[in-house]
Structures are given as C-alpha cells and as structure tokens.
Coordinates of C-alpha atoms in Angstrom, one line a residue:
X1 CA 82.4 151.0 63.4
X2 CA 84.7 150.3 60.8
X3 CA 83.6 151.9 57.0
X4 CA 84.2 148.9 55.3
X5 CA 81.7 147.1 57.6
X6 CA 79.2 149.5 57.1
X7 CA 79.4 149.4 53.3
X8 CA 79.6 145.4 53.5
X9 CA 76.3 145.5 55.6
X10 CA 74.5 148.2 53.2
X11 CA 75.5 145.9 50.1
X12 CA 74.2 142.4 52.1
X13 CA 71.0 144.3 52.6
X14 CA 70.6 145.7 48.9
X15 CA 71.8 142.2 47.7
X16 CA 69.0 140.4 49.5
X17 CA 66.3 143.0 48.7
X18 CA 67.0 142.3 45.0
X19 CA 67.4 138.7 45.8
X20 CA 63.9 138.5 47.3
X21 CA 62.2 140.5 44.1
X22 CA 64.5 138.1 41.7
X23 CA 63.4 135.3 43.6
X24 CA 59.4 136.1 43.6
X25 CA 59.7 136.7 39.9
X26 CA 61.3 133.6 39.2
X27 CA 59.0 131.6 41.5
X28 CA 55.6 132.8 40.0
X29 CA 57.3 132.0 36.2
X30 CA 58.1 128.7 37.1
X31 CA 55.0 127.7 38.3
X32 CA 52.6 129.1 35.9
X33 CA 54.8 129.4 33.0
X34 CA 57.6 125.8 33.0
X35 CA 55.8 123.8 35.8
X36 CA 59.4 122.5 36.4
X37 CA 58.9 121.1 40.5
X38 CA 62.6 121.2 40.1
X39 CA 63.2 124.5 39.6
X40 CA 60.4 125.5 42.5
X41 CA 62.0 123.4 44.9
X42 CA 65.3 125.2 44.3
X43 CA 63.5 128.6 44.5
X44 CA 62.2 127.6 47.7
X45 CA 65.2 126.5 49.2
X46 CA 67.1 129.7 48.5
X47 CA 64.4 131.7 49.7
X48 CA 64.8 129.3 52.8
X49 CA 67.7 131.9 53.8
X50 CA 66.3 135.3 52.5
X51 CA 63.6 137.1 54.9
X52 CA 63.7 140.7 53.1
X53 CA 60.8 140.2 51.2
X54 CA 58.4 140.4 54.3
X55 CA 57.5 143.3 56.0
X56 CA 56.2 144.3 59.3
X57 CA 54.2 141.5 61.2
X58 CA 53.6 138.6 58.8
X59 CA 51.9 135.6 59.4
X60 CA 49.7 132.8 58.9
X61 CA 45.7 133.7 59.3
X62 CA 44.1 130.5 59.6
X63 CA 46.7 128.9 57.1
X64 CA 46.2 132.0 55.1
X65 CA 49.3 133.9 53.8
X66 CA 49.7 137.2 54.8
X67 CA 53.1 138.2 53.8
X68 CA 52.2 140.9 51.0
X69 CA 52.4 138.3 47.9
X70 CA 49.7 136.8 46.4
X71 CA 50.0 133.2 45.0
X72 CA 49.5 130.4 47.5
X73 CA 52.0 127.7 48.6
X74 CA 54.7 130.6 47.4
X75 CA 58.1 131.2 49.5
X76 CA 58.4 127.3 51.2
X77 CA 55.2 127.9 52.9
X78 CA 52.2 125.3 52.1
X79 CA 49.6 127.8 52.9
X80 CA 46.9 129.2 51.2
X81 CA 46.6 132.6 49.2
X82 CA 44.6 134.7 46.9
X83 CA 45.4 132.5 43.9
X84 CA 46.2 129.1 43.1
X85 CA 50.3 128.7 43.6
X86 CA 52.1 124.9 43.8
X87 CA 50.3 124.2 46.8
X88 CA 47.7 124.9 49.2
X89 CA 44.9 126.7 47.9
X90 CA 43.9 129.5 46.0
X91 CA 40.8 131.7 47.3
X92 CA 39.8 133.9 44.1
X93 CA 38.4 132.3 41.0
X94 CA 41.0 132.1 37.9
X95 CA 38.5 131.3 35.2
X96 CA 38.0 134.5 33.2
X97 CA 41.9 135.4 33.3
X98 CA 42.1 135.3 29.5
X99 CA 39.1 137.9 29.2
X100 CA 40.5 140.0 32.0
X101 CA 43.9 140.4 30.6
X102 CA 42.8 141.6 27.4
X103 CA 40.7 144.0 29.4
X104 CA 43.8 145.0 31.1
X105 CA 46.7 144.7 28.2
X106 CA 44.4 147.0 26.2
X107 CA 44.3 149.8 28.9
X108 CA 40.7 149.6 29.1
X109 CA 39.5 151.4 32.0
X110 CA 36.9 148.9 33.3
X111 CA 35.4 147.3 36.5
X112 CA 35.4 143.8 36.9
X113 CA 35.3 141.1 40.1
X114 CA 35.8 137.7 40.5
X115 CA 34.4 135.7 44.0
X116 CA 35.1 133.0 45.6
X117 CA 36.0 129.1 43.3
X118 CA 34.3 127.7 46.6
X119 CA 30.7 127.8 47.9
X120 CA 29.7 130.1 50.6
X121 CA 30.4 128.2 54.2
X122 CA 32.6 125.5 52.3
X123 CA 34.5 123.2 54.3
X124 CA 38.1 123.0 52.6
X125 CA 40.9 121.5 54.0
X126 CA 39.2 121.5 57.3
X127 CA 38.8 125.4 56.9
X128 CA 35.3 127.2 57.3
X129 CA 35.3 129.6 53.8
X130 CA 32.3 131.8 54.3
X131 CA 33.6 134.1 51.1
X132 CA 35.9 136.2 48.8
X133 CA 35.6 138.4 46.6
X134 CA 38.8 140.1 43.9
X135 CA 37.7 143.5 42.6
X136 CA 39.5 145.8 40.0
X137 CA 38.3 149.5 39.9
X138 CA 38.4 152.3 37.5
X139 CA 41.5 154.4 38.0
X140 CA 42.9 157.5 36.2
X141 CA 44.6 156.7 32.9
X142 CA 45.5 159.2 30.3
X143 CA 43.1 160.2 28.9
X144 CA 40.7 158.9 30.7
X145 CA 38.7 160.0 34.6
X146 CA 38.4 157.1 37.4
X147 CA 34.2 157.1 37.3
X148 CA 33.9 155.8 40.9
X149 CA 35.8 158.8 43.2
X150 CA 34.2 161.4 45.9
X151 CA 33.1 164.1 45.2
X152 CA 35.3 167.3 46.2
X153 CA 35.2 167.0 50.4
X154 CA 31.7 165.9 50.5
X155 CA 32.6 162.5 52.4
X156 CA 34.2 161.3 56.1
X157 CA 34.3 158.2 57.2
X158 CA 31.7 159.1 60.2
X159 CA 28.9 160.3 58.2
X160 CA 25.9 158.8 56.8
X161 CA 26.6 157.3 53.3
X162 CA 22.7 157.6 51.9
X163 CA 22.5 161.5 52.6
X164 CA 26.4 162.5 52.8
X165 CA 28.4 160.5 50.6
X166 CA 28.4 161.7 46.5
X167 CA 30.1 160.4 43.7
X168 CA 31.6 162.3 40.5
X169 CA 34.1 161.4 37.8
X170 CA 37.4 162.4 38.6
X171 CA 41.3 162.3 39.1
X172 CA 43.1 161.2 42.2
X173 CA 46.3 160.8 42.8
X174 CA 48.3 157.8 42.4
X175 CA 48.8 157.0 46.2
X176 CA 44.6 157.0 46.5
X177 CA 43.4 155.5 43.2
X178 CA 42.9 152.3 43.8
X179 CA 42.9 149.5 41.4
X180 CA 43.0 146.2 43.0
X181 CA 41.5 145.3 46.5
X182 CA 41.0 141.5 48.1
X183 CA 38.9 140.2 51.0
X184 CA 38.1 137.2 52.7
X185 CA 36.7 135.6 55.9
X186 CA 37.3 132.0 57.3
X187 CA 37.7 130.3 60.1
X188 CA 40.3 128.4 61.6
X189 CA 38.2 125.5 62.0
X190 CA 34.7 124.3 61.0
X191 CA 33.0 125.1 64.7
X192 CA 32.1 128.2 66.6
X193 CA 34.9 127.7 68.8
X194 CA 37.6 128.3 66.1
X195 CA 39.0 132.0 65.5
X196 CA 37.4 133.8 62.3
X197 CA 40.0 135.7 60.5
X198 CA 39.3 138.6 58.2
X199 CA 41.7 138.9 55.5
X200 CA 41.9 142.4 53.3
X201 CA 44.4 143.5 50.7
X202 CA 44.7 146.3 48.4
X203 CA 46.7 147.6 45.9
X204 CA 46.8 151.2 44.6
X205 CA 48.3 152.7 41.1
X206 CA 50.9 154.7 42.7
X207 CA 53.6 153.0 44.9
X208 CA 55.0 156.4 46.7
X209 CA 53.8 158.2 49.8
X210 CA 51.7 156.9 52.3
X211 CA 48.7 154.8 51.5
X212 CA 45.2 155.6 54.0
X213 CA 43.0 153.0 52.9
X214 CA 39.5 151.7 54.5
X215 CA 37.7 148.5 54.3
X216 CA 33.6 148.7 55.6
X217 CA 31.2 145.7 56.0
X218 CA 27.4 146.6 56.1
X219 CA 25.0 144.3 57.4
X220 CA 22.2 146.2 55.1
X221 CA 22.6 145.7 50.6
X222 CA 24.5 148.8 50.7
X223 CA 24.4 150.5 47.3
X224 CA 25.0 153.0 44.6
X225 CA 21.8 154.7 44.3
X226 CA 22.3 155.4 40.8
X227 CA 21.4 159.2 40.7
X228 CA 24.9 160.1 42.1
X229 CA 24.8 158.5 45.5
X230 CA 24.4 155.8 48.1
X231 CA 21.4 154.1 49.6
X232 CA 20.4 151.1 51.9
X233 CA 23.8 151.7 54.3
X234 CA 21.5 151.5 57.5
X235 CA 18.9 153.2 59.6
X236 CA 19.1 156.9 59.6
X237 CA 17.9 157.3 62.8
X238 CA 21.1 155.5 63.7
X239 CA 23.5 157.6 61.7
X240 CA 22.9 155.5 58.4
X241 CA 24.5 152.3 59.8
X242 CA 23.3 149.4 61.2
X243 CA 24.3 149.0 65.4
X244 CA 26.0 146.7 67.6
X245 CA 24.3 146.5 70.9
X246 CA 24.8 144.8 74.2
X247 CA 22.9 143.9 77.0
X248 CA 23.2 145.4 80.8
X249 CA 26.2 143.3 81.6
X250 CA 28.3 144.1 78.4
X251 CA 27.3 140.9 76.0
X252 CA 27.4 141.6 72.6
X253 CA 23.3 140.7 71.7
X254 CA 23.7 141.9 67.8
X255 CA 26.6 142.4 65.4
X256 CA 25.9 145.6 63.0
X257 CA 28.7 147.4 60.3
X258 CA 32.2 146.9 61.0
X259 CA 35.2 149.3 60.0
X260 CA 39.0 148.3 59.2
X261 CA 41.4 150.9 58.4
X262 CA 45.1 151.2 57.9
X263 CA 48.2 153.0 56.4
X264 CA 51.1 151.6 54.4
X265 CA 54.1 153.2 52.8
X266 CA 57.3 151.2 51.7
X267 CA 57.0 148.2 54.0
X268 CA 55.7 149.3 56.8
X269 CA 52.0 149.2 57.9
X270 CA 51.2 151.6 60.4
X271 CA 47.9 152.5 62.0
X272 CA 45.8 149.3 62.0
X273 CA 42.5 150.7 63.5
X274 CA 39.3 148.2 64.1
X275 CA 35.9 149.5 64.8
X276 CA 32.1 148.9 65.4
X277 CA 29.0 151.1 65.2
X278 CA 27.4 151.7 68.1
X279 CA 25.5 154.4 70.1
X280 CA 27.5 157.4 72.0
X281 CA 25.2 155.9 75.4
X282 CA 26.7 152.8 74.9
X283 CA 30.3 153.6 74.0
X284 CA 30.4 155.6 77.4
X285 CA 28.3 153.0 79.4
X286 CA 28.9 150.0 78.3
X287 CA 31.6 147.8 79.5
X288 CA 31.9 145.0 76.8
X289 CA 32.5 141.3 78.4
X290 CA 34.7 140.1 75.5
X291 CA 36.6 143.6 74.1
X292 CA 37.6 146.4 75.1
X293 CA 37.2 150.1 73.8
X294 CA 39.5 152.4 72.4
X295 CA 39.8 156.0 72.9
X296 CA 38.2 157.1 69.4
X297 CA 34.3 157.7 68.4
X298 CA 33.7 159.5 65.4
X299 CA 30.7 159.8 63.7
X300 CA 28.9 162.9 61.7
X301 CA 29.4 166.2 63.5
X302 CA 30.8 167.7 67.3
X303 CA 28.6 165.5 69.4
X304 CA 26.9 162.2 67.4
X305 CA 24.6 160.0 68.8
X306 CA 26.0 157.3 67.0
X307 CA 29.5 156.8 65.4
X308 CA 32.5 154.1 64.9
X309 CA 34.4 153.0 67.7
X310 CA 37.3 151.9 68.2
X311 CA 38.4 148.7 69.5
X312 CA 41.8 147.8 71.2
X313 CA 43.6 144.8 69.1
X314 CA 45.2 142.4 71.7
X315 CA 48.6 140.8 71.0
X316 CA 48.4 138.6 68.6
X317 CA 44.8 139.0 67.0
X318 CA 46.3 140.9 63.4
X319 CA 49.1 140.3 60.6
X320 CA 50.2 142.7 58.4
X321 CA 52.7 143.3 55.5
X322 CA 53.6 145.4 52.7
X323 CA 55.5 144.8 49.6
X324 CA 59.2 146.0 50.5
X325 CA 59.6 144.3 46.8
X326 CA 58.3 143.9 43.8
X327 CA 55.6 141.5 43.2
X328 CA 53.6 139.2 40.6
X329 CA 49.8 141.1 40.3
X330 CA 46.7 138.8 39.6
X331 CA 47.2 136.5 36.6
X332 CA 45.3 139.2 34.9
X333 CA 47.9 141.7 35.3
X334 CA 47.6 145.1 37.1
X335 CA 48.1 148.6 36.1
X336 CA 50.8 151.0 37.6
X337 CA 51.4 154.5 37.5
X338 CA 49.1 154.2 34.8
X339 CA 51.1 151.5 32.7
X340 CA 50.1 148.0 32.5
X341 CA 52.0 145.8 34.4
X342 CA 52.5 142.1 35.9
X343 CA 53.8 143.1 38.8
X344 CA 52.8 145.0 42.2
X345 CA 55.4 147.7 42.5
X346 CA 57.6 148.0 46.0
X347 CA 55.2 149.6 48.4
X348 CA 52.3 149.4 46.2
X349 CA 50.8 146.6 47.9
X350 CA 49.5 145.9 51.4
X351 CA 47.4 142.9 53.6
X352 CA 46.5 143.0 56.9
X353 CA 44.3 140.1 58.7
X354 CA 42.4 140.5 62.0
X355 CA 41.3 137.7 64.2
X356 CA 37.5 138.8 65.1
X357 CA 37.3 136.2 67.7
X358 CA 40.2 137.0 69.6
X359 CA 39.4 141.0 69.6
X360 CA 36.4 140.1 70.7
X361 CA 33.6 141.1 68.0
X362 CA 33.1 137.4 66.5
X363 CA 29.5 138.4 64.7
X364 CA 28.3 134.6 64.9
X365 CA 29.0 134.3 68.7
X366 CA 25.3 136.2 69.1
X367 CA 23.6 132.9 67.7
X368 CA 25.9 130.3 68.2
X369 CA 26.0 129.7 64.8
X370 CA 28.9 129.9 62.8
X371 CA 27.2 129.8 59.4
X372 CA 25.4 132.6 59.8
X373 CA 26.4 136.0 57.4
X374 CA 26.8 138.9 59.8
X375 CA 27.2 141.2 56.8
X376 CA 25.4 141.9 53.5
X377 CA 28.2 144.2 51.6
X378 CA 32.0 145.4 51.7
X379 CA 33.1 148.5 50.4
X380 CA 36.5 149.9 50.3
X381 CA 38.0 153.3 50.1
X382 CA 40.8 155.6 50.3
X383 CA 40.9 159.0 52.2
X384 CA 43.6 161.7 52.3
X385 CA 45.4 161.3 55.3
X386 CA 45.7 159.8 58.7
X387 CA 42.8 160.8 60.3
X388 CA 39.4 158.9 60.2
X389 CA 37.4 161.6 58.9
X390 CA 39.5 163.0 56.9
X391 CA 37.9 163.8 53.4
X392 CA 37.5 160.4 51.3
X393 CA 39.0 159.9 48.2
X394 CA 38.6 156.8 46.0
X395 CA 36.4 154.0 46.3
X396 CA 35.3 150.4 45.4
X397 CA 32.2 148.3 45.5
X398 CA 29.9 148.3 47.0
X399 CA 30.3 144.4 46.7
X400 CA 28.4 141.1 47.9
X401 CA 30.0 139.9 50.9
X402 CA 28.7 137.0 52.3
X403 CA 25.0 138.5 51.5
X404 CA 23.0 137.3 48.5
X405 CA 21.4 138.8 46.3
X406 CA 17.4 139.9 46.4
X407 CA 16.1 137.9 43.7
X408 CA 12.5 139.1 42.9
X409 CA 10.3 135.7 42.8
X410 CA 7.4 136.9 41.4
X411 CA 6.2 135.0 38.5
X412 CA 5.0 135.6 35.2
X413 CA 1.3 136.1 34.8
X414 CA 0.8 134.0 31.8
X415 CA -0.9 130.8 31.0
X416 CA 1.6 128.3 30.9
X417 CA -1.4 125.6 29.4
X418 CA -2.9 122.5 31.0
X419 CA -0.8 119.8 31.7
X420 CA -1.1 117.1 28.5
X421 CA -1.4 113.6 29.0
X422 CA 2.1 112.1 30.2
X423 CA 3.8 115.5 30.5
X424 CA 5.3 116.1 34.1
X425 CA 6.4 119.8 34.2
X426 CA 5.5 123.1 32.9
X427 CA 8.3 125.6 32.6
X428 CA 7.4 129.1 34.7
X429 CA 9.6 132.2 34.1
X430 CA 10.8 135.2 36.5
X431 CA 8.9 138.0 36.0
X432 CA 12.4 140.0 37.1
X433 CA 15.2 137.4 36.5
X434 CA 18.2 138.5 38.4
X435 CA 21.2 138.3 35.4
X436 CA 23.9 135.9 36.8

C-alpha cells in the first residue's frame, strides 16, 4: 500500500479520536453550562459522522445508553443514561451535587451514594424502573489508605464471604481501586413479558492495564459485619450464598445470588462472564429449560458442593463499551490517578448491560410477577487478574439493591396520655428509628 495512504489513514483515525473527546467535552458544557439548543444541535450533528468514541458492542438496553458515556440524550441519541442530559432521562439522583463536589474538589477521601430520582417499580416513559443506585468509594490518595480493600489474599470470588472474606486498610493499585461504580435494572416494558436489562458501570482511578472487575447481587442484606468482615451473604450450609434451584424437568423454581464479571482495557471489553449459584448436583444434572450452562463452576476449594456457574450469553442478550476517549465524570467530579478531575480518563471507564430474560435467568419469571425484588444487596469488586478466583482486591458496598431496609417497629414503651376531649392522634415514636 502506498506510504502516503497509510499515514493519511493513521491521521483520519487520530483526528476523529480527538474529534470524539473534543466533541463529548463540548457537548456536556453546553448543556449544563450555556443551555444554548443551538449549539447542541450542531454538536450532535457533527458527531452524526464520528463513531470513534464507542467501543466494542454498544447499544441501547431498554432505551438505556450503553456506549461508555454517561449523560442521557448525549451523541444524537434520545435515550436514557446515568444523569440527566438534553433529553431522555437521567437514572441517578443530582440533588446533593453541590455537597459532593466539595467533597471531591477538597480531595476528601469519603464514601458517598446517591439512588434512584424515581420510586422503586416506577413506570417512566413506559419503562419498568425497579432501581439504581451511584456509589463513590474510598481510594488511595496521598497520603491517605483506601479503608474498604481485601485483606492480603484472603478472598476468591468462590468462597463464602461471612467466614472467608476480610477487610483492612490498604493501597491498591490504580488499575483496581475503584472509585466510581453504577447499576441499574429495568425492563423493557411494564409486564412480565418484556426483557429485564441489568445495567452496570464502573470506573477505576487508574486508566492503564487491564481492569478485572465484579459485580454480585445477594438475595440475603449482605453486610459488613463491623469487626473486620462480612455477614448475612447466605446459608452456610450452601457455601454462604443463597441457591437457584430447579425442578426435575429443568424449570427455574427459585432465583438466589447472581454474579457479573468482566475485563476492560483501552476500549475493549473482554470476558463478559454471567453466573448463578447453584449446587455441584445440579450443575451436572440439571438440564435448565430456558439457559444453558457454561463450562465453569467454581466455588470454595477442589470439589464444592456448591459454587457459581457459568451461563452461556446468547447473541444479542449483552452491550458493552469502554471509553476509547475521554469523558465527562458525574456532575460531582471524579478522581484520577489520584487528582481530581471532571473527566473519566480513555480506558478508565467501562459499562456492560445483560438482558436476564433473554439468557434465560429472568428472577421474576418464578412468580409471574414482575414487581417482585429478586435481590436484597449489590456489591462490587476488583480482583487481580483474569481468573474468577483469583485473589480479590478492592471493593464497594455492600449497597441496597432493590431490597429495603429492616426497620425495627417496635415502639416506645412510654405513656403517650389519654386522649383529651377533641384531640384525634397521639404521636408514638420508634424505639430504633432507622436514620434516613
């Protein structure tokens, strides 16, 4: 091939790469910043022409965005995001952005989270929103230790979490420490017949080398135990997670933890790996009606009775995408290699969405109910390399997910006085109020 082609290709490529990262920048600042619809529309209409800022196998999940931005209605696409964009909607509540930036402009190393601007099982623009939830974690800053890291190798992915899993203040490195992460499940509909999408994104501090990341719904209140580990993950006589099982011809008869994992480096997303907790018997036995099984189970030891699964994802049934560009970070900014910033370095960033009903491992199928909440908890993590048990690393949560809180209801014992003549109501109190 003639040299001069080749360098004219290699500069078209660069051009549009940096035309794509000018182009998000620009498009975020108009919006929040001018709110000039002029100055959108023209953003829009040159990014019409410019496909290097997604990566990989982007798409819509249920008119969700997953194309490795964050702002909805971005990139002359109507849909819906993470936050609140010229159109479409925005899934994560904006309302403590002020406080949150002055967490983050001041290099404070603190947790915070913001759920969902929508009710549980809200019907929004003819979408089912069962929840969402934002959450920034503690990462290593100069100066000072990420408080929510594993300790040394004491944790795999297959083990129980309530007797194996430890936690310690530490240092990881930048490709682990995680400091954003997203989630969120809806459906494409508003009935039990419409595809349920699970939505995940995360971000980490470092934006080189390749990114293993997990993200875990429990059906139990999965929880920091506060003594230096976890408690509540599940049954121990089931491996410390709660099982799926089946009946005799395969039928999925109850939903129990789910596992999403993945890799990202650059803009690629590699190793998108679905599974579900169920017994070695019925892993080898079973011959599930609606999915079929991979070739991995892994759960504590050589030979577990009971460990993750692997499920094979049909054509079709995930998006993913990684940030081959820079890109704007929550309205609350972001921290990167340990500097705040408003942006989401290139290849810091990653989503990936699975379609639960086409895999075949739809929770609310078992009751026919697509308001019911399958899971309790989500908690998300980062382990050292490809392999599911290799030794975790970082860690978030864990967070509600679609469960509630347990609110204690017992009441006061004190005598609130007889009723008086034309007084209605007597005011009882919580023994145990539950803050928030």
């Amino acid at each position: 091939m003639n040299t001069n082609c080749i360098l004219t290709k290699g500069f078209i490529a660069s051009f549009k790469k940096s035309l794509g990262a000018f182009l998000n920048l620009l498009f975020i600042y108009s919006f929040r910043t001018l709110k000039d619809k002029s100055i959108i529309y023209l953003i829009l209409l040159c990014f019409a022409s410019s496909t290097a800022l997604f990566a990989q196998n982007p798409g819509q999940a249920s008119n969700f965005s997953v194309k490795a931005e964050l702002y909805s209605g971005a990139f002359n696409s109507i849909s819906d995001d993470w936050f609140q964009g010229p159109s479409g909607i925005g899934n994560i509540d904006e309302s403590q952005t002020a406080f949150w930036r002055a967490i983050t402009n001041g290099q404070t190393n603190q947790i915070f989270s913001a759920r969902s601007p929508y009710a549980q099982y809200e019907v929004v623009n003819g979408y089912l929103l069962y929840d969402a939830v934002y959450a920034r974690d503690y990462v290593s800053l100069s100066g000072s230790k990420d408080k929510t890291t594993f300790t040394g190798s004491s944790g795999k992915n297959g083990d129980n979490p309530s007797t194996s899993w430890f936690v310690e203040e530490g240092s990881v490195t930048s490709s682990v420490d995680i400091v954003d992460s997203y989630a969120h499940l809806r459906r494409e509909g508003t009935t039990i017949n419409d595809d349920l999408w699970l939505i995940t994104a995360l971000a980490t501090t470092g934006n080189t080398g390749t990114h293993y990341v997990d993200f875990e719904l429990y059906a139990e209140p999965f929880e920091e135990d506060g003594s230096g580990g976890f408690q509540n993950s599940g049954p121990n006589s089931t491996g410390g997670h709660t099982v799926w099982t089946f009946d005799g011809a395969g039928n999925l008869t109850s939903s129990g933890d789910l596992y999403l994992g993945f890799a990202y480096s650059g803009s690629d997303v590699a190793g998108v790996d679905v599974r579900i907790w169920v017994s070695k018997n019925d892993y080898k036995n079973i011959t599930p009606v609606k999915f079929s099984w991979g070739s991995e189970f892994d759960g504590a030891g050589n030979d577990p009775d009971y460990g993750y699964a692997s499920i094979i994802i049909p054509v079709g049934a995930k998006f993913d995408s990684a940030n081959s560009n820079n890109v704007i970070g929550p309205p609350w900014k972001t921290f990167s290699n340990s500097n705040v910033s408003s942006v989401y370095e290139s290849g810091a960033f990653a989503e990936v969405g699975i379609n639960l009903s086409v895999i075949g491992i739809d929770p609310s199928l078992n009751s026919n109910n697509p308001c019911d909440a399958p899971f309790s908890k989500i908690f998300v993590k980062s382990r050292s390399s490809a392999s599911f048990n290799s030794t975790l690393k970082d860690f978030q949560g864990p967070y509600y997910f679609l469960g509630s809180p347990i609110v204690d209801t017992t009441i006061k014992v004190s005598d609130p006085g007889y009723f008086l003549c034309g007084e209605d109501t007597k005011m009882l109190s919580p023994l145990n109020p539950y803050p928030g």
